[in-house]
PDB file of C-alpha atoms in Angstrom:
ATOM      1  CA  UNK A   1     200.023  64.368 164.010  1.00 81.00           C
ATOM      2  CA  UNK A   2     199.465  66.829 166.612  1.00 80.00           C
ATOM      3  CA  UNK A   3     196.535  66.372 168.476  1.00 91.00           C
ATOM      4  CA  UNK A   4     194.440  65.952 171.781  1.00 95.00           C
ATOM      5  CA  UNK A   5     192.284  62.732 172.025  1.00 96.00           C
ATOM      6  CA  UNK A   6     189.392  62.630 174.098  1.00 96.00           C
ATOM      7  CA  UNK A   7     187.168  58.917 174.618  1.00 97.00           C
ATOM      8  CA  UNK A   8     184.472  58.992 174.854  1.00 96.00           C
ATOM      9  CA  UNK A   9     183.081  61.291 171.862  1.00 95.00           C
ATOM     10  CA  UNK A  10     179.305  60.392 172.762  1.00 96.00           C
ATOM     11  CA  UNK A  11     177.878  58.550 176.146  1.00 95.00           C
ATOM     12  CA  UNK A  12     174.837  58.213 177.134  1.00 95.00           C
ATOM     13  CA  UNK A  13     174.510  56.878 181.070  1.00 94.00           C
ATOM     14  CA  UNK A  14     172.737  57.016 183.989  1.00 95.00           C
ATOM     15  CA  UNK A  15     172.495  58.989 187.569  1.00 96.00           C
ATOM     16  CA  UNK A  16     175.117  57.749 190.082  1.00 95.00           C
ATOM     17  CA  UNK A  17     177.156  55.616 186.665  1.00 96.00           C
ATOM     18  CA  UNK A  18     180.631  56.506 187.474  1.00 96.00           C
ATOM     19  CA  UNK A  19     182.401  57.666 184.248  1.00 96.00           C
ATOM     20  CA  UNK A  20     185.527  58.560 183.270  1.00 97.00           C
ATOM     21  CA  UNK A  21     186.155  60.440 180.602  1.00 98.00           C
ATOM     22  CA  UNK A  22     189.712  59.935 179.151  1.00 98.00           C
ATOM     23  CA  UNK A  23     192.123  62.815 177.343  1.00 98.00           C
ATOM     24  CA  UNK A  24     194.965  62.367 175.714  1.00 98.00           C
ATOM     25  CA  UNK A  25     197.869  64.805 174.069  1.00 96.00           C
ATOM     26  CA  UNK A  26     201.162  63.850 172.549  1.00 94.00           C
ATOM     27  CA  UNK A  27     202.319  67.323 172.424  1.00 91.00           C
ATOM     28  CA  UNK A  28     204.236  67.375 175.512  1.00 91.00           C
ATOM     29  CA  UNK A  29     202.415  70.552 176.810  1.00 91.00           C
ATOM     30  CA  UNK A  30     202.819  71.338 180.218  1.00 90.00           C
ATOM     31  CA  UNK A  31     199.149  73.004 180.781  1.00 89.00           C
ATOM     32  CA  UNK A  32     195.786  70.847 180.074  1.00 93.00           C
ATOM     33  CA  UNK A  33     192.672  71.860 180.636  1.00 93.00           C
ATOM     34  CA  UNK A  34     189.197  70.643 180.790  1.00 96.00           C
ATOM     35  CA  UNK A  35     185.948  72.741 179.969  1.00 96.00           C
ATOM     36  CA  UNK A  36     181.625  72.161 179.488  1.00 97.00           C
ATOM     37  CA  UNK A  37     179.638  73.735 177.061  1.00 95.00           C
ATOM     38  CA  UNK A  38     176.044  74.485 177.397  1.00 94.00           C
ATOM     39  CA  UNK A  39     173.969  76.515 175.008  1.00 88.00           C
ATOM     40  CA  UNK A  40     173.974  80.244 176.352  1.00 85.00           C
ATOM     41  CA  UNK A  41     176.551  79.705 179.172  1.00 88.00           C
ATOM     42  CA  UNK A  42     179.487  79.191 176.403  1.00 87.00           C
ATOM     43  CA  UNK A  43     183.032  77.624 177.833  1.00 92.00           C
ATOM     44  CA  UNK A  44     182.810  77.251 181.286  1.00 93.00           C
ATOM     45  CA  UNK A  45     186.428  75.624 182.985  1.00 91.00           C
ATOM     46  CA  UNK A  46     186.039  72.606 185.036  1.00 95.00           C
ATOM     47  CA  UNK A  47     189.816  72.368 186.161  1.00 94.00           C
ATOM     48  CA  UNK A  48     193.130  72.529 185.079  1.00 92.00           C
ATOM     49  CA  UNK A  49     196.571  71.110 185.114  1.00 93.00           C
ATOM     50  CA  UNK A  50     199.676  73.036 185.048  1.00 88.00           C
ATOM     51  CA  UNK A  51     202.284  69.968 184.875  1.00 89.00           C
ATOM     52  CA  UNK A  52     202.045  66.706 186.642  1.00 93.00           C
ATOM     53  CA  UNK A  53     200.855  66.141 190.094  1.00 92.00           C
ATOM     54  CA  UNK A  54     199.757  70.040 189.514  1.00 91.00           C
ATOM     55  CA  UNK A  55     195.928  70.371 189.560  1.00 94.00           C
ATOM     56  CA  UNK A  56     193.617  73.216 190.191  1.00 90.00           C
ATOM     57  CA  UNK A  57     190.012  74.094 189.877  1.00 91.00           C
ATOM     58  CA  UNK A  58     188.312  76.153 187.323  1.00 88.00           C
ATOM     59  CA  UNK A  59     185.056  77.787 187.775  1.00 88.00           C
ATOM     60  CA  UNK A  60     182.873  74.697 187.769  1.00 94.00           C
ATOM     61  CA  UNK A  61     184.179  71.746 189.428  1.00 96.00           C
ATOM     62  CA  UNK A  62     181.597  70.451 191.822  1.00 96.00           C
ATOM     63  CA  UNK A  63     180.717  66.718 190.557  1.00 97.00           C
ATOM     64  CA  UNK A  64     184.334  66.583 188.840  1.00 98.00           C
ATOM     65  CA  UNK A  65     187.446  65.323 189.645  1.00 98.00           C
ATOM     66  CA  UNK A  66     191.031  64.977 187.920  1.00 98.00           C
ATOM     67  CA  UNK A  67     194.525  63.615 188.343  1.00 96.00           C
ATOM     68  CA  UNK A  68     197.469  64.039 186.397  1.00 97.00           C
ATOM     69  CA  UNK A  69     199.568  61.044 186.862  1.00 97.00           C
ATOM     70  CA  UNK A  70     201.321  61.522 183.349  1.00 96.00           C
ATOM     71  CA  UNK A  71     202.095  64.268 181.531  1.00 95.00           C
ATOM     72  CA  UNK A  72     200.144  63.683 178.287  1.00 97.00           C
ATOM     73  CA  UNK A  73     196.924  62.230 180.529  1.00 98.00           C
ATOM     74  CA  UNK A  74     194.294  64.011 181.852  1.00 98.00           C
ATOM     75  CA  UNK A  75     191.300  62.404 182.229  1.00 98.00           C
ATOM     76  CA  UNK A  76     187.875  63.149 183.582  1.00 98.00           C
ATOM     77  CA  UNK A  77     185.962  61.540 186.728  1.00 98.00           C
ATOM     78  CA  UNK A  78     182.438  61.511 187.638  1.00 97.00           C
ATOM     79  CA  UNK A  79     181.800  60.104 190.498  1.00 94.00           C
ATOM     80  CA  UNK A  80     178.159  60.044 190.946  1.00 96.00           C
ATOM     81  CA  UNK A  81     177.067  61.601 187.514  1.00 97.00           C
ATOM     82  CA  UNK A  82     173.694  63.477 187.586  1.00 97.00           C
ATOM     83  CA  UNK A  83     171.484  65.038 184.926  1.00 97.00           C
ATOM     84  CA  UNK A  84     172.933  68.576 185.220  1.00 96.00           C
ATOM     85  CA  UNK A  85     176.427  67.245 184.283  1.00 97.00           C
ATOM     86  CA  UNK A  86     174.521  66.570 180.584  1.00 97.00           C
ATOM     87  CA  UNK A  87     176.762  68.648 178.304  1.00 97.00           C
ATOM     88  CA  UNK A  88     179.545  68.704 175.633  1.00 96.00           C
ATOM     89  CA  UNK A  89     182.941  68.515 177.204  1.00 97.00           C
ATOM     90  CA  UNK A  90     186.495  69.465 175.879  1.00 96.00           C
ATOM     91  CA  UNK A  91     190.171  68.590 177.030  1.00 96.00           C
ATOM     92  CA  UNK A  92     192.686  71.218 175.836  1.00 92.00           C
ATOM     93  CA  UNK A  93     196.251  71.632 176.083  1.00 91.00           C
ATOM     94  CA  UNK A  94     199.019  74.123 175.884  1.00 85.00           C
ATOM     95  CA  UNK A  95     202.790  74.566 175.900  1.00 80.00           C
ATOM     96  CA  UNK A  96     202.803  76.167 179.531  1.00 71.00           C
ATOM     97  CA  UNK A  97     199.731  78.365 181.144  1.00 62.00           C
ATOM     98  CA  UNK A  98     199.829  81.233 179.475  1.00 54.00           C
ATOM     99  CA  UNK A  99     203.198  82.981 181.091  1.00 45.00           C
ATOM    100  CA  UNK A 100     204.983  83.451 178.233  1.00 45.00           C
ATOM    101  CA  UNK A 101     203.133  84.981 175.253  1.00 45.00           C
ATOM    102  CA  UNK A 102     204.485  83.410 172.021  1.00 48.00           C
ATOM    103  CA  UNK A 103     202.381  82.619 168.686  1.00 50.00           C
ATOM    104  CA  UNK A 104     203.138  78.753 169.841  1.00 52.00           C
ATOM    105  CA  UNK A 105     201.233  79.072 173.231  1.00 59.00           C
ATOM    106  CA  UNK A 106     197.996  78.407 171.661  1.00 71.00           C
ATOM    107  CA  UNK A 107     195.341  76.005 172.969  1.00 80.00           C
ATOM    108  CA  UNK A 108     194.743  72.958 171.227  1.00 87.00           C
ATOM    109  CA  UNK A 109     191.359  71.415 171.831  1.00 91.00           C
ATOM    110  CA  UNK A 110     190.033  67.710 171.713  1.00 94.00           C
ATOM    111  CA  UNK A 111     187.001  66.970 169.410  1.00 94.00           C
ATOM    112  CA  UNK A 112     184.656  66.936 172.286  1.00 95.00           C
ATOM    113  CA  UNK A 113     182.623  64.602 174.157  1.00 96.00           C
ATOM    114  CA  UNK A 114     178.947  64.715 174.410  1.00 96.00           C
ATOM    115  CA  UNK A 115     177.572  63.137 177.443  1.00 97.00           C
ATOM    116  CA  UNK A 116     173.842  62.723 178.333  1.00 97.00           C
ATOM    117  CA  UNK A 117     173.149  61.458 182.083  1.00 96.00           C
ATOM    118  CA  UNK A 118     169.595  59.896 182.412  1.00 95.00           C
TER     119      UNK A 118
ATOM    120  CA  UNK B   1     185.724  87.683 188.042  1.00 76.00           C
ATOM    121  CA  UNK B   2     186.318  88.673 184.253  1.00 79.00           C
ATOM    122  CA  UNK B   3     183.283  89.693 181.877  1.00 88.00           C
ATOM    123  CA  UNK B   4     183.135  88.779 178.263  1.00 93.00           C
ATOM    124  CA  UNK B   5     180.944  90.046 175.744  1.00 95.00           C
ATOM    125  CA  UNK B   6     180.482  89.324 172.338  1.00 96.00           C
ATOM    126  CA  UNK B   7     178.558  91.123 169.555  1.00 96.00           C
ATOM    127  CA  UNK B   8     176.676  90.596 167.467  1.00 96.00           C
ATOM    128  CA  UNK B   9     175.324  86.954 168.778  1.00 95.00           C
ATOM    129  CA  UNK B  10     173.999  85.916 165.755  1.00 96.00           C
ATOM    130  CA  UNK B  11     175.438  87.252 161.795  1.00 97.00           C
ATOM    131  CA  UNK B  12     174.247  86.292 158.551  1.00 97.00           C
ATOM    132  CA  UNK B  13     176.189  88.037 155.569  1.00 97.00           C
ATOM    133  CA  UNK B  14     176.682  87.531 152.087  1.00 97.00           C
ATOM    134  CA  UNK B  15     179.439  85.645 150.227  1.00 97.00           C
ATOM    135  CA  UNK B  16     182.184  88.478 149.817  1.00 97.00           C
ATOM    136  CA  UNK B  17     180.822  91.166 152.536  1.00 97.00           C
ATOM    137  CA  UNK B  18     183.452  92.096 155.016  1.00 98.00           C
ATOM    138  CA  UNK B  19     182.343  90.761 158.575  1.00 97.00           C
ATOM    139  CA  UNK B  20     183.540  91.963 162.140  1.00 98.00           C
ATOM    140  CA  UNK B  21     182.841  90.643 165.517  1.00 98.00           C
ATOM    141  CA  UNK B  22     183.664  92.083 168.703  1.00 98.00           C
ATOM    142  CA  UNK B  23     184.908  91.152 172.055  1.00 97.00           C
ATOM    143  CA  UNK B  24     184.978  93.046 175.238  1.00 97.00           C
ATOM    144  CA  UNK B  25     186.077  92.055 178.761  1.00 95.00           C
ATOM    145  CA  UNK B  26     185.793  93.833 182.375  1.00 92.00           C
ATOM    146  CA  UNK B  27     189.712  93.181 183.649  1.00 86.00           C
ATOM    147  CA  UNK B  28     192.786  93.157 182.565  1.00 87.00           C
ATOM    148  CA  UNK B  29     194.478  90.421 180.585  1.00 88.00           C
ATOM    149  CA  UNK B  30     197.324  88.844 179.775  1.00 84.00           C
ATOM    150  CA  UNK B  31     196.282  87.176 176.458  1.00 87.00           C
ATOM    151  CA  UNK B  32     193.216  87.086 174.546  1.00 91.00           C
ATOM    152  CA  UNK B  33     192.478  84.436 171.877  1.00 91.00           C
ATOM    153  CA  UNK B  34     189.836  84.022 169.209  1.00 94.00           C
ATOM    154  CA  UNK B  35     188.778  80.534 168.343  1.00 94.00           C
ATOM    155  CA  UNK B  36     186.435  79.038 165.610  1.00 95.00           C
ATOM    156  CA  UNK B  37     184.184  76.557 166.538  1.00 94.00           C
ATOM    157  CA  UNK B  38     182.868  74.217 163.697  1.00 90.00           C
ATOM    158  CA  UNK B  39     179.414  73.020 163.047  1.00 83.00           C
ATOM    159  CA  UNK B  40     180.440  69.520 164.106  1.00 79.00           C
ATOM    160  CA  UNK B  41     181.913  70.756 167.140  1.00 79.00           C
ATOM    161  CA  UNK B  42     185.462  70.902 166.923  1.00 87.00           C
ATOM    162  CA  UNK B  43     187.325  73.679 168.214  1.00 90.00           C
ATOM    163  CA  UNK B  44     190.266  75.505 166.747  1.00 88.00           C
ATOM    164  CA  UNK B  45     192.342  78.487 168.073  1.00 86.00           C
ATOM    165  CA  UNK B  46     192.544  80.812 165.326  1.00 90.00           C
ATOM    166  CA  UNK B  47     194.850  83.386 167.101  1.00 86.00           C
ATOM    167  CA  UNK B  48     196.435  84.565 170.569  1.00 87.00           C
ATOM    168  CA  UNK B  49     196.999  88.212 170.792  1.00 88.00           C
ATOM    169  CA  UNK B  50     198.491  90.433 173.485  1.00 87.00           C
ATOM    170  CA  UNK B  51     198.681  93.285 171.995  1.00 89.00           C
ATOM    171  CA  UNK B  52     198.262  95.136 168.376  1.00 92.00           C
ATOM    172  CA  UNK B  53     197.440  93.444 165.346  1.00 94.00           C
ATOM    173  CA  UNK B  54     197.764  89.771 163.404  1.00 92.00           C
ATOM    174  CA  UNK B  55     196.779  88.669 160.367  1.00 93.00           C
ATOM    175  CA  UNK B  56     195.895  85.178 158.822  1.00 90.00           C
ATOM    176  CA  UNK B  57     195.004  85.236 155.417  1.00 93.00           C
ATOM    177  CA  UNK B  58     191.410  86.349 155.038  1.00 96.00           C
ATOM    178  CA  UNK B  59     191.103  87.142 158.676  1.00 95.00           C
ATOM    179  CA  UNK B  60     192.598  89.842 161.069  1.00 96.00           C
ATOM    180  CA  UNK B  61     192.310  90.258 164.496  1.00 96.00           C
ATOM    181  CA  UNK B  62     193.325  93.833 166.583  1.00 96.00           C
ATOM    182  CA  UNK B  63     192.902  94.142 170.330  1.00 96.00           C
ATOM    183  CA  UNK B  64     193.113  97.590 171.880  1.00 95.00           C
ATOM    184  CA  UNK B  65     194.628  97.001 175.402  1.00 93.00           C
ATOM    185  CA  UNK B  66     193.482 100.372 176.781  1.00 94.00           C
ATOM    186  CA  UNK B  67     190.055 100.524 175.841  1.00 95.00           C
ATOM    187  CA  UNK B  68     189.515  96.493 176.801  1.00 95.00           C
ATOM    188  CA  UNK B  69     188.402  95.630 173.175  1.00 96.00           C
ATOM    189  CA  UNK B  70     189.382  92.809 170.362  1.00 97.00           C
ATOM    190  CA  UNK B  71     187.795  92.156 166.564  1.00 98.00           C
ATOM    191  CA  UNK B  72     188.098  89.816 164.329  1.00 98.00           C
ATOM    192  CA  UNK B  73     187.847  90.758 161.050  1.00 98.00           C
ATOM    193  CA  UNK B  74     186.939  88.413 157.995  1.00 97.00           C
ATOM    194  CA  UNK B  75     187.370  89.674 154.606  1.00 96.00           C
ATOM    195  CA  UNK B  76     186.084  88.515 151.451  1.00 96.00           C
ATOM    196  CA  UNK B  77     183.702  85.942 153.365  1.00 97.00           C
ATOM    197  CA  UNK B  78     183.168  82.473 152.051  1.00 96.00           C
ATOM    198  CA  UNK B  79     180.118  80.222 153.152  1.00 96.00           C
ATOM    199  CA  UNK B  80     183.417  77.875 154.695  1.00 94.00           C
ATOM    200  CA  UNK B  81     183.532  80.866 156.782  1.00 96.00           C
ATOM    201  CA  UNK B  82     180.129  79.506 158.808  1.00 96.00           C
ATOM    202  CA  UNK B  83     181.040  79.037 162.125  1.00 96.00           C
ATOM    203  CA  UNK B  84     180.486  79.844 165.843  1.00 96.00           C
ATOM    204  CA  UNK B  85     183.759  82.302 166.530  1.00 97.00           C
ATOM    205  CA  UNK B  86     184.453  82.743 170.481  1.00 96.00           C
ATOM    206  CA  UNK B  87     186.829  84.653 172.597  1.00 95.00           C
ATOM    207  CA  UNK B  88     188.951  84.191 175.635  1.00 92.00           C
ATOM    208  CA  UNK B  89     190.914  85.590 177.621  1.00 91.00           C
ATOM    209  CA  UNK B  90     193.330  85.026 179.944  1.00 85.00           C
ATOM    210  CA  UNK B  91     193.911  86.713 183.094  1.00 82.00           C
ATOM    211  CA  UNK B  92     195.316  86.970 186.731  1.00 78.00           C
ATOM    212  CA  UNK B  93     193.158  86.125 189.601  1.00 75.00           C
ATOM    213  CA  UNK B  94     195.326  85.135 192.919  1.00 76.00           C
ATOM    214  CA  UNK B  95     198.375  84.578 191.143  1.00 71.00           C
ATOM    215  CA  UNK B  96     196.823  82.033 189.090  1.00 70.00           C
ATOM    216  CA  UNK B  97     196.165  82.092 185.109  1.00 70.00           C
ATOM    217  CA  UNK B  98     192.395  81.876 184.632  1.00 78.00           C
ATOM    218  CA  UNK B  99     190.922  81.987 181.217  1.00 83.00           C
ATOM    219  CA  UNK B 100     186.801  83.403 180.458  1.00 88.00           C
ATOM    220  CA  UNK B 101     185.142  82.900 177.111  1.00 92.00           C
ATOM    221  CA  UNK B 102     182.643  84.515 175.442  1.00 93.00           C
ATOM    222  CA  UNK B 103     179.672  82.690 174.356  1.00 93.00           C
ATOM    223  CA  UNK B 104     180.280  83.273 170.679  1.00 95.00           C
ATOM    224  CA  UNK B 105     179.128  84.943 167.526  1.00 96.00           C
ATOM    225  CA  UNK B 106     177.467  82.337 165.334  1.00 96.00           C
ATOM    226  CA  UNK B 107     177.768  83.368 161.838  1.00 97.00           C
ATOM    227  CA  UNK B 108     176.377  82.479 158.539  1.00 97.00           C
ATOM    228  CA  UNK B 109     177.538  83.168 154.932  1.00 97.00           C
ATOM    229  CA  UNK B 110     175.069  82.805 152.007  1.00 97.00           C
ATOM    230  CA  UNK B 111     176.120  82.086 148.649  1.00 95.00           C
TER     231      UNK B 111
END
């Protein structure tokens, strides 16, 4: 099955706890993603990856990092976690960026992680 | 910087009333995409429009390029139906793709 796997799906740790947070996709899409939801803010983009080796940040990446050793890997660092990186968190993927508009260049999204830094 | 807005926030209807939500943005895009969001979380992208219409059994999205403006339409709603719906788009900033979402219509059907 097609999918996107994220681990953790719930973590609860505390300030300064490095955690990674891992995401997975056997899709062989080019373009992954990762995002934070918070109530009122919606989707907010924490980086993104447009192949391997290829990373870039999104809107909110101070606390974060990323590497993209593998195509189908993408996970998600926090160094020094801290109370106001609390939120739900999604990994998505997609055939290329977003370059080529086609009904298949659609992203698929990971269940979500909910993480709560104490 | 691109600016979403969704309307309404919040929609209740009845099982079988036709439903619309709307999406506008400040700048240009090259894709826009409506996604449902269950109650347990999960996302799913529903559709990815550029331009014109599409249409998914019960529900239709329409974008109108010029005037910076998407709905989704859901006819014949079903209480399955309840869900938060968001949109994003996708845009150029610096010769990069960036992608802004809404924050979502949450709505409700009632038996």
């Amino acid at each position: 099955e097609a999918q996107v796997t994220q681990n953790p799906r719930y973590l609860i740790t505390v300030t300064g706890k490095k955690l990674t947070v891992t995401c997975s996709q056997n899709m062989n899409h080019e373009y992954m993603s990762w995002y934070r939801q918070d109530p009122g803010l919606g989707l907010r983009q924490i980086y993104y990856s447009m192949n391997v080796e290829v990373t870039d940040k999104g809107d909110v990446p101070e606390g974060y990092k990323v590497s993209r050793k593998e195509k189908r890997n993408f996970p998600l660092i926090l160094e020094s976690p801290s109370p106001n990186q609390t939120s739900l968190y999604f990994c998505a993927s997609s055939l290329s960026q977003g370059w080529i508009v086609s009904g298949a260049n659609v992203l698929t999204f990971g269940a979500g992680s909910r993480l709560t830094v104490l | 910087k691109n600016e979403v807005e969704q309307s309404p926030q919040n929609l209740t209807a009845q099982e079988g009333e036709f439903i619309t939500i709307n999406c506008s943005y400040s700048v240009g895009i090259s894709a826009l995409h409506w996604l449902q969001q269950h109650p347990g979380g999960g996302i799913v992208s529903l559709f990815m429009l550029s331009s014109g219409k599409k249409k998914h059994g019960r529900l239709i999205a329409t974008i109108n390029i010029q005037e910076k403006h998407s709905s989704l339409h859901i006819t014949a709603s079903h209480p399955r139906d309840s869900a938060v719906y968001i949109c994003a788009v996708q845009w150029h900033s610096g010769g990069y793709q960036k992608v802004t979402f809404g924050t979502g219509t949450k709505l409700q059907v009632i038996p």
